[in-house]
Each structure stands twice: as structure tokens, then as C-alpha cells.
Coordinates of C-alpha atoms and ligand atoms in Angstrom, one line a residue:
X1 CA 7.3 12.1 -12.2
X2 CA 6.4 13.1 -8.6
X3 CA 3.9 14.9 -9.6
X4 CA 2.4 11.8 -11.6
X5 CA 3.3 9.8 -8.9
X6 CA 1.2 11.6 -6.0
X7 CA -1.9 12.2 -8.1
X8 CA -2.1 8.3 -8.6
X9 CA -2.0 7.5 -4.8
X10 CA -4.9 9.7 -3.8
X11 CA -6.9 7.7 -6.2
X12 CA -5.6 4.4 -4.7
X13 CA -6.1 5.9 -1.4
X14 CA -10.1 6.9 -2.7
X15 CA -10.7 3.9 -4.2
X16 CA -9.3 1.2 -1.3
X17 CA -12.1 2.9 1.1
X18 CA -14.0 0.2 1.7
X19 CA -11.6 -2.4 1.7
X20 CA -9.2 -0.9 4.4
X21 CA -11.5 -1.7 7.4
X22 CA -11.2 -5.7 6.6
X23 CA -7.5 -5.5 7.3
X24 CA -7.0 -2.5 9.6
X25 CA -6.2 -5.0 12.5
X26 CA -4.6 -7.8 10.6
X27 CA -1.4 -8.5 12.5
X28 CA -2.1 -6.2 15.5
X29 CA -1.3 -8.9 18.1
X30 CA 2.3 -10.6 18.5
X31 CA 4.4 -12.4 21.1
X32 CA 6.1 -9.6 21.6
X33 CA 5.0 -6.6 19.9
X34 CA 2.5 -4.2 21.6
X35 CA -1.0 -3.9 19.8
X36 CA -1.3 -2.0 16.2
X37 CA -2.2 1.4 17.0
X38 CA -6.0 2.9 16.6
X39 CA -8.1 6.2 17.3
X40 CA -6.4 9.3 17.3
X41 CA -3.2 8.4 18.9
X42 CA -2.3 6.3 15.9
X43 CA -1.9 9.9 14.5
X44 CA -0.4 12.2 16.7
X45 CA 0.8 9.8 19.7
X46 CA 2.4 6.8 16.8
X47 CA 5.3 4.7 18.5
X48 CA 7.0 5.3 15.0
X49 CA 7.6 9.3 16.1
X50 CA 9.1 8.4 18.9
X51 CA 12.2 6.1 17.4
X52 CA 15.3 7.5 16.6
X53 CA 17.0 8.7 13.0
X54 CA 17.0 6.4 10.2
X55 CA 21.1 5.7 10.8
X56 CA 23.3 6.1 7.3
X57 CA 23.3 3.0 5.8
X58 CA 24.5 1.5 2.2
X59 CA 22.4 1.3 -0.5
X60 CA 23.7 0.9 -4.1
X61 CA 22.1 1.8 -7.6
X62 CA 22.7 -0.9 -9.7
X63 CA 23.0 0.0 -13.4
X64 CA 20.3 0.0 -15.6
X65 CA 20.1 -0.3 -19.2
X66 CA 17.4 1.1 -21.5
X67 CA 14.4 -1.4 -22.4
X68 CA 16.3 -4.1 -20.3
X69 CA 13.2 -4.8 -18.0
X70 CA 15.4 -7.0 -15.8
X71 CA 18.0 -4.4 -15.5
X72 CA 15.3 -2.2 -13.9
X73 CA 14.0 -5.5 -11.6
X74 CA 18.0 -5.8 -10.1
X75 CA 17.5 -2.4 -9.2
X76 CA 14.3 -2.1 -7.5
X77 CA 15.2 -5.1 -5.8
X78 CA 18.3 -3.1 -4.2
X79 CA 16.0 -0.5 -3.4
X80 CA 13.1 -2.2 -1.4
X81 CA 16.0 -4.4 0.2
X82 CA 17.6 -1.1 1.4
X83 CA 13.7 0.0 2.3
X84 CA 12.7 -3.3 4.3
X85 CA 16.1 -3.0 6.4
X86 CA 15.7 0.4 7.2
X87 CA 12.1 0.7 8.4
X88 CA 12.2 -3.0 10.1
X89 CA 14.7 -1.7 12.0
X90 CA 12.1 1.6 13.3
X91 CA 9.4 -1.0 13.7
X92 CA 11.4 -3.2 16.2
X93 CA 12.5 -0.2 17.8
X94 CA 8.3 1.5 18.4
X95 CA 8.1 -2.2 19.7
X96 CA 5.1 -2.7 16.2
X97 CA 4.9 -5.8 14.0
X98 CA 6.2 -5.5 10.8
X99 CA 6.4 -7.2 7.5
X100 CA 7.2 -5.9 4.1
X101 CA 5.1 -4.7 1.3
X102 CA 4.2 -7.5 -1.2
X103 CA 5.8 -6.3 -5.2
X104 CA 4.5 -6.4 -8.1
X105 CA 6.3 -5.3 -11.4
X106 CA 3.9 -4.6 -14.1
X107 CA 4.4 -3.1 -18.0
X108 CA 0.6 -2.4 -18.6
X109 CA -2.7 -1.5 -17.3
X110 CA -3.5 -3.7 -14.6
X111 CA -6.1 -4.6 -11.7
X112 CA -4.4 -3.6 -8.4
X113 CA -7.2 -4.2 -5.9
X114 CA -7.3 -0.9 -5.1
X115 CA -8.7 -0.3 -8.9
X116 CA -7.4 0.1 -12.4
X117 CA -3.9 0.7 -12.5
X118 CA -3.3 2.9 -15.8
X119 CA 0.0 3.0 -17.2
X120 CA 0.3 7.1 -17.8
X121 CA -0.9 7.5 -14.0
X122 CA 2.2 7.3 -12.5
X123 CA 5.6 5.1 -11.5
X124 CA 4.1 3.2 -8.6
X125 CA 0.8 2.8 -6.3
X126 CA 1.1 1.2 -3.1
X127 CA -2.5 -0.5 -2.8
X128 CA -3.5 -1.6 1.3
X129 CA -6.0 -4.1 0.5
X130 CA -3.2 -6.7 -0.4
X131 CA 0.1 -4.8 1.2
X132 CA 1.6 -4.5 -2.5
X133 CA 3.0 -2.1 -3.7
X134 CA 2.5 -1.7 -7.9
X135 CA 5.6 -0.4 -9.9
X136 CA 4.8 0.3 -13.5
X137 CA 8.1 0.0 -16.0
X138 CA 6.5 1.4 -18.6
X139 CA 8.3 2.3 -22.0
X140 CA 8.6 5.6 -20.7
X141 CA 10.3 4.4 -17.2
X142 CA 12.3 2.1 -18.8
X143 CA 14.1 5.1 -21.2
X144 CA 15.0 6.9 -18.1
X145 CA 18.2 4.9 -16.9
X146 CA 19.7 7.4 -15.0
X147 CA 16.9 9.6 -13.3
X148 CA 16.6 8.9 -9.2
X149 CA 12.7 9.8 -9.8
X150 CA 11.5 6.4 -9.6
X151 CA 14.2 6.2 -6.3
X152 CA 12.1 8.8 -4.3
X153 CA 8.9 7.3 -6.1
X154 CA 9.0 3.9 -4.6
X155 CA 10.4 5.3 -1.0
X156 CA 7.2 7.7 -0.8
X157 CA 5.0 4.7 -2.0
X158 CA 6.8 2.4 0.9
X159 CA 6.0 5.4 3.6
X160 CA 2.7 4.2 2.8
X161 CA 3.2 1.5 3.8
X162 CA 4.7 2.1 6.7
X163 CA 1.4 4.1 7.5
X164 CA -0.1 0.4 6.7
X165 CA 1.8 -1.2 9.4
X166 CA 1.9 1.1 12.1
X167 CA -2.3 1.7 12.0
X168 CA -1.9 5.4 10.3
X169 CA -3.8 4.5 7.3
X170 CA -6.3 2.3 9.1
X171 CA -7.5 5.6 11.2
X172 CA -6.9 7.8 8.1
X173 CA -9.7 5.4 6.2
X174 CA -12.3 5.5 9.4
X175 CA -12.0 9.5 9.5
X176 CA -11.4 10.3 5.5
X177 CA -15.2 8.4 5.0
X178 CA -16.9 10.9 7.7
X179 CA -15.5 14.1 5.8
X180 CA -16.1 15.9 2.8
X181 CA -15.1 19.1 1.2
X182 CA -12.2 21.4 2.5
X183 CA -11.5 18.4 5.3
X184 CA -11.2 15.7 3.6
X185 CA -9.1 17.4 1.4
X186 CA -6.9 18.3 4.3
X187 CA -6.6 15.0 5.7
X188 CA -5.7 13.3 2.5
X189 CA -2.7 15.9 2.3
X190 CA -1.7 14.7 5.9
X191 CA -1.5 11.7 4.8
X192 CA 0.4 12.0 1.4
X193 CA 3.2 14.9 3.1
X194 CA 3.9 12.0 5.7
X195 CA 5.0 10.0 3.1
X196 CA 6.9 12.7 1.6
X197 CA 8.4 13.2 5.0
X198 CA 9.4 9.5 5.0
X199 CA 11.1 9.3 1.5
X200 CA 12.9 12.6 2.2
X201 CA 14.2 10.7 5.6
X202 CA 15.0 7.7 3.7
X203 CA 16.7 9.4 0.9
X204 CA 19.3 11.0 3.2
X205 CA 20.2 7.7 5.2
X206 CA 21.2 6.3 2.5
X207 CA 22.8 9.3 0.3
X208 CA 26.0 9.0 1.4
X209 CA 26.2 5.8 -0.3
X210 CA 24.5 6.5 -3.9
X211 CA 28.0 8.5 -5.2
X212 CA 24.8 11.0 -6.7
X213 CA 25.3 14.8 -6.4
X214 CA 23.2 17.0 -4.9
X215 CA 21.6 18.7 -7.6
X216 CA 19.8 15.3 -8.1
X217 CA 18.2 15.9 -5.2
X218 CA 17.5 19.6 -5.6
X219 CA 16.2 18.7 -9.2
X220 CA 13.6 16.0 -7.0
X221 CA 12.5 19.2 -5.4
X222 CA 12.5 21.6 -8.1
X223 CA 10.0 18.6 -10.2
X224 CA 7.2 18.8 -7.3
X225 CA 4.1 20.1 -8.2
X226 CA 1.8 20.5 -6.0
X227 CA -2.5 20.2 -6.0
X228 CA -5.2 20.1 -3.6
X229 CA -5.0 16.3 -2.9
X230 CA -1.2 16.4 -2.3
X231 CA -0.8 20.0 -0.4
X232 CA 0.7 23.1 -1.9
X233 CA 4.2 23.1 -4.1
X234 CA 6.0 25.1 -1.0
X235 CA 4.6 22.2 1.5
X236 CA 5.7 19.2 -0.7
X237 CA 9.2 20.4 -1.0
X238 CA 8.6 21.7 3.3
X239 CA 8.2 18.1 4.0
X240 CA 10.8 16.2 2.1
X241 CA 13.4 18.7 3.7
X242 CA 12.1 18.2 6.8
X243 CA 12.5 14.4 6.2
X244 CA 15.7 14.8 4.8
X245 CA 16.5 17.1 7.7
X246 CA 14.5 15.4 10.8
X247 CA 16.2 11.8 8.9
X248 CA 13.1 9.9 10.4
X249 CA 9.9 9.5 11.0
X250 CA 9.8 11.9 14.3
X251 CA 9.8 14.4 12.4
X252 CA 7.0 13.5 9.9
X253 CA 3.6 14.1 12.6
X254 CA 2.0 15.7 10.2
X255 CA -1.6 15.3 11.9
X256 CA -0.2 17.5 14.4
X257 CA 1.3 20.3 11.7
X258 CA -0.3 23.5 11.6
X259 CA -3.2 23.9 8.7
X260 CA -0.8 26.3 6.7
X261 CA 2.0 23.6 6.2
X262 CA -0.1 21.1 4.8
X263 CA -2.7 23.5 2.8
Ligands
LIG1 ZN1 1.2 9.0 -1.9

């Protein structure tokens, strides 16, 4: 499902090209917040990798039932609640704006923004052009009460996110639409392992809390599969530990990584 997952963002991320430089400064200027981050330093130099750890905090799986649609809502509801409190809290902290991702819950094919949205693409697309992040409970998803894939799923798809707010993706867009071949290819894996790096933080903040064992999350790293768009197998499962690990975004620069940990 991580897998299915990844490969469906790189297309949102192709596809919302154009549309990311209308909103790239939206929201850069506040009362108190310092100015959204551009050019390279919004990269290497982000105010996000200077914060400190995501701290433990509670986050509960409510129960799901099979086919019960609202079952699944009740949970994903937990989840972005436990997202939004978490990464406000890093946002106030780099002294950035933020705001969360607007959600929609869809059962079919739909029109994101960022393109067609096709049901056997993946679990959830986070799309820039509106801030909202797509969740598709599709037959499939909704016969999986138990799984934590769509858990990691939807934390990835917030790092993006978070790469929204804090002027990542904005600067990612300007340079990804100068490149082609073996560098594009490299950036968009940059992009995609921070986001890794992110949910692998995320995950462990709030493990102590889920009452899951670890061979739930071993079996999230054992899934990965890796392709040219989303980096390497070995690099995938590099990053989430290092998440996990690092338990925030200082340690998820990957524009500053070497080329052979995000090939
Ligand atoms: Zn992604």
C-alpha cells in the first residue's frame, strides 16, 4: 500500500506544476510569523530543521469496522487531529504560519485539482493547488480494518504538506520545471524521502500510545518498494528510520543527503 501510495504522489506532484506558482506565497506574511521561506535556503537552511523532536504524544486508533465508511471517517479524524497538533506545534516553534490541510474523503474516481484521482492509484494524494489532502476508502481500504498502512499513508501525505507550509514544495516546483532526466528524477526522490522521514518521525511520537507491536511497524518497512520517482527500497526504509530515529523534521534535510541515500 506504500508502494501504491508513493507512485500516486509523484503524479500529483507532475501534474500540480503549473499550479504551484499561484499559491507558493499565499500566507507568507503574518503578525507574527517570519516570511515563508524561498530559494535554496527553503531546502537546506528550513526553520522546520532547526525545531526540536516531535515530543510523545497520545493518539488513539479508533475501531473500525468492515464496509462501515463512517467507522473509517472517526478514525482518520483521530489521525489528522493527532497530525495538526503535532506539526502546529513545530510551525510555532520555526516561528512559520501554519494552517492545516483541507480533507476530503472520497469512494471513487474523482477530480482533485491536481488531476484525476483513480481509485486503484493509491490510499491518499495530497494535492497543493487547494491544500487538500484526498483519502480514497475504497472497497479495498475499507476490508482492511486492522492494517496501520493507511496510518503511515496519510502521515507521509501530511509531510507534504508540511513541505506546503514551510515553502519546500514551492522551491521544489520552480527547480523540478528547469530539470529533466537523471535530475529531475533525483529531486522528486528528495522530495518524496522527506516525507518519509516525516511519517517515520510522526509514527514514533505517537507509538507509545497506539498499544500496536512492533512488527507492525517492521511489516511498514518490509511492504516498501521502491522505483525511480520514490528512491531505492534500501533508501525508503533509510529514511523512515531515520524519522523514526531523528523523531523530527531535523533530521529529514534530505536536499542536503548525499546522492547515494536518495538514489
Ligand atoms: Zn509522496
Amino acid at each position: 500500500m506504500i508502494r501504491i501510495s508513493l507512485r500516486a504522489a509523484a503524479v500529483m506532484v507532475a501534474a500540480v506544476a503549473g499550479a504551484l506558482s499561484l499559491t507558493g506565497t499565499a500566507g507568507a506574511s503574518g503578525a507574527s510569523a517570519r516570511p515563508m521561506p524561498t530559494g535554496a535556503g527553503a531546502l537546506t537552511r528550513n526553520p522546520l530543521y532547526a525545531t526540536g523532536a516531535f515530543g510523545s504524544s497520545e493518539c488513539t486508533e479508533p475501531a473500525r469496522w468492515a464496509d462501515d465508511l463512517d467507522s473509517y471517517r472517526a478514525y482518520l479524524d483521530d489521525l489528522l487531529g493527532c497530525l495538526d497538533r503535532t506539526w502546529r506545534e513545530r510551525f510555532r516553534e520555526a516561528g512559520l504560519r501554519f494552517s492545516p490541510p483541507k480533507v476530503r474523503y472520497i469512494t471513487k474516481s474523482v477530480y482533485t485539482g491536481c488531476g484525476q484521482f483513480v481509485a486503484s492509484y493509491a490510499a491518499a494524494l495530497y494535492c497543493p493547488a487547494n491544500t487538500t489532502m484526498w483519502i480514497m476508502l475504497s472497497k479495498e481500504e475499507l476490508s482492511d480494518r486492522m492494517g496501520f498502512d493507511l496510518f503511515t499513508i496519510v502521515a507521509h501525505e501530511y509531510g507534504h504538506h508540511a513541505q506546503d507550509r514551510a515553502g519546500i514544495l514551492a522551491e521544489f516546483e520552480r527547480r523540478f520545471r528547469t530539470l529533466s532526466g537523471k535530475r529531475a528524477y533525483d529531486l522528486n526522490r528528495r522530495i518524496e524521502l522527506q516525507a518519509d522521514c516525516f511519517s517515520g518521525a510522526f509514527v514514533r511520537s505517537v507509538w507509545n500510545s497506539l498499544g500496536r507491536d512492533r512488527h507492525d511497524w517492521d511489516e511498514q518497512l518490509e511492504e516498501v518498494e521502491g522505483d525511480m520517482w520514490h528512491g531505492k527500497t534500501r533508501n525508503i526504509r533509510y529514511w523512515l528510520t531515520r524519522g523514526w530515529s531523528g523523531r523530527g523534521p531535523k533530521a529529514c534535510d534530505t536536499f542536503s543527503a548525499p546522492a547515494s541515500k536518495v538514489a
